[in-house]
Structure formats: C-alpha cells, structure tokens
Tab-separated table of C-alpha atoms in Angstrom:
chain	number	residue	atom	x	y	z
O	557	UNK	CA	0.545	41.204	40.141
O	558	UNK	CA	-0.940	38.300	42.069
O	559	UNK	CA	-4.330	36.680	41.715
O	560	UNK	CA	-6.322	36.189	44.926
O	561	UNK	CA	-8.549	33.198	44.174
O	562	UNK	CA	-11.214	33.762	46.854
O	563	UNK	CA	-11.492	37.479	46.121
O	564	UNK	CA	-11.683	36.843	42.387
O	565	UNK	CA	-14.348	34.187	42.890
O	566	UNK	CA	-16.413	36.537	45.052
O	567	UNK	CA	-16.062	39.308	42.443
O	568	UNK	CA	-17.325	36.959	39.718
O	569	UNK	CA	-20.244	35.833	41.889
O	570	UNK	CA	-21.171	39.460	42.629
O	571	UNK	CA	-21.088	40.207	38.886
O	572	UNK	CA	-23.312	37.197	38.208
O	573	UNK	CA	-25.793	38.317	40.861
O	574	UNK	CA	-25.945	41.835	39.417
O	575	UNK	CA	-26.525	40.352	35.958
O	576	UNK	CA	-29.329	38.197	37.355
O	577	UNK	CA	-30.833	41.304	38.971
O	578	UNK	CA	-30.893	43.001	35.579
O	579	UNK	CA	-32.489	39.868	34.122
O	580	UNK	CA	-35.281	39.951	36.690
O	581	UNK	CA	-35.843	43.679	36.167
O	582	UNK	CA	-36.124	43.304	32.394
O	583	UNK	CA	-37.953	39.957	32.343
O	584	UNK	CA	-41.371	41.566	32.505
O	585	UNK	CA	-40.848	43.255	29.130
O	586	UNK	CA	-40.719	40.005	27.182
O	587	UNK	CA	-37.987	40.688	24.593
O	588	UNK	CA	-35.525	37.892	25.345
O	589	UNK	CA	-32.808	38.747	22.798
O	590	UNK	CA	-32.314	42.233	24.256
O	591	UNK	CA	-32.450	40.809	27.739
O	592	UNK	CA	-29.760	38.217	26.984
O	593	UNK	CA	-27.542	40.930	25.445
O	594	UNK	CA	-28.022	43.009	28.593
O	595	UNK	CA	-27.139	40.110	30.886
O	596	UNK	CA	-24.042	39.061	28.947
O	597	UNK	CA	-22.825	42.640	28.641
O	598	UNK	CA	-23.379	43.375	32.316
O	599	UNK	CA	-21.633	40.182	33.428
O	600	UNK	CA	-18.575	40.811	31.258
O	601	UNK	CA	-18.302	44.450	32.336
O	602	UNK	CA	-18.844	43.879	36.033
O	603	UNK	CA	-16.693	40.760	36.233
O	604	UNK	CA	-13.834	42.632	34.587
O	605	UNK	CA	-14.020	45.738	36.749
O	606	UNK	CA	-14.663	43.896	40.007
O	607	UNK	CA	-12.119	41.205	39.168
O	608	UNK	CA	-9.349	43.730	38.601
O	609	UNK	CA	-10.443	45.934	41.492
O	610	UNK	CA	-10.971	43.193	44.077
O	611	UNK	CA	-9.395	39.974	42.852
O	612	UNK	CA	-5.867	41.078	41.990
O	613	UNK	CA	-3.219	42.375	44.366
O	614	UNK	CA	-0.459	44.633	43.082
O	615	UNK	CA	3.098	44.879	44.427
O	616	UNK	CA	3.158	48.678	44.594
O	617	UNK	CA	0.704	50.501	46.869
O	618	UNK	CA	0.492	53.544	44.594
O	619	UNK	CA	-0.467	51.551	41.534
O	620	UNK	CA	-2.880	49.434	43.572
O	621	UNK	CA	-4.671	52.538	44.843
O	622	UNK	CA	-4.882	54.080	41.374
O	623	UNK	CA	-6.095	50.887	39.715
O	624	UNK	CA	-8.687	50.159	42.405
O	625	UNK	CA	-9.980	53.735	42.220
O	626	UNK	CA	-10.216	53.475	38.448
O	627	UNK	CA	-11.985	50.104	38.762
O	628	UNK	CA	-14.537	51.578	41.169
O	629	UNK	CA	-15.127	54.536	38.869
O	630	UNK	CA	-15.573	52.266	35.839
O	631	UNK	CA	-17.890	49.983	37.837
O	632	UNK	CA	-20.231	52.826	38.772
O	633	UNK	CA	-20.115	54.288	35.262
O	634	UNK	CA	-21.026	50.910	33.768
O	635	UNK	CA	-23.742	50.510	36.386
O	636	UNK	CA	-25.174	53.872	35.313
O	637	UNK	CA	-25.164	52.662	31.696
O	638	UNK	CA	-26.807	49.303	32.464
O	639	UNK	CA	-29.578	50.408	34.843
O	640	UNK	CA	-31.591	52.383	32.233
O	641	UNK	CA	-31.086	49.536	29.787
O	642	UNK	CA	-32.540	47.063	32.281
O	643	UNK	CA	-35.560	49.253	32.889
O	644	UNK	CA	-36.339	50.369	29.338
O	645	UNK	CA	-34.597	47.693	27.152
O	646	UNK	CA	-33.505	49.893	24.283
O	647	UNK	CA	-31.761	48.636	21.171
O	648	UNK	CA	-28.769	46.450	22.184
O	649	UNK	CA	-26.403	48.668	20.163
O	650	UNK	CA	-27.157	51.518	22.562
O	651	UNK	CA	-25.901	49.286	25.362
O	652	UNK	CA	-23.018	47.413	23.792
O	653	UNK	CA	-21.196	50.338	22.191
O	654	UNK	CA	-20.964	52.655	25.246
O	655	UNK	CA	-20.263	49.768	27.610
O	656	UNK	CA	-17.514	48.427	25.349
O	657	UNK	CA	-15.934	51.870	25.015
O	658	UNK	CA	-15.906	52.377	28.785
O	659	UNK	CA	-14.566	48.867	29.372
O	660	UNK	CA	-11.783	49.230	26.799
O	661	UNK	CA	-10.766	52.634	28.179
O	662	UNK	CA	-10.679	51.059	31.642
O	663	UNK	CA	-8.479	48.171	30.475
O	664	UNK	CA	-6.090	50.476	28.590
O	665	UNK	CA	-5.850	52.861	31.546
O	666	UNK	CA	-5.234	50.009	33.962
O	667	UNK	CA	-2.481	48.649	31.748
O	668	UNK	CA	-0.892	52.112	31.487
O	669	UNK	CA	-1.001	52.636	35.256
O	670	UNK	CA	0.440	49.194	35.933
O	671	UNK	CA	3.295	49.629	33.447
O	672	UNK	CA	4.128	53.132	34.678
O	673	UNK	CA	4.875	51.843	38.185
O	674	UNK	CA	7.050	48.900	37.088
C-alpha cells in the first residue's frame, strides 16, 4: 500500500468542495448547528472514501480493483444519504448514524479485502 500525495490531496479537495456545496444548499434554511454537522459528516465520509479509492495505490491489481469499486459504491451511497439531508436538514442523528454505519462497513470491508490478498 502506497500513498500518492497528489491524488490524495485532490481527493481531499474534492471532498471539501462537496462539503461546501452542501453548506451552500442548506445555508438558506438558517439552522447552523445542523448545517455544521452535515458539513463535517460529509467531509469525513467523502474524504475517507475518495482518499482510499483515489489516493492509495495497492500492490495487487485484484485487491486494487475490489477496493476501488467498493470505495465508489460507498461514495455514491453516502452521497445519496447526504443529499436529502442538505435539502431538508433533518435531525443530525438521522444523518450521523446511517453515514457512520456505511463508513464503518466500508472501512471494515476494505481492511478485509486488503488482508485477504496479502
């Protein structure tokens, strides 16, 4: 496993831009605490999935393909969770719990895939 600095930096910048997009979508509603929770949650989720999917290279092509596919799937699933939250700004627990479950399943699955190909 090798970290690609430029790719990782671009993945983090993309995650920050998506978080800012959610901030601008939800800014018209006025509830800042829910908006901050949405932005922090979206940045952590998207930086993790994009960072692992884009910013890290793996020695084995099979594990790299599986991990990148899983990262893309988790990214779109987390995007589907965060978009309604940005538009409607529900209770932060409705955002944090499903996003954390998806993110933790993604991290555990990535670790399992990586260790199975070692």
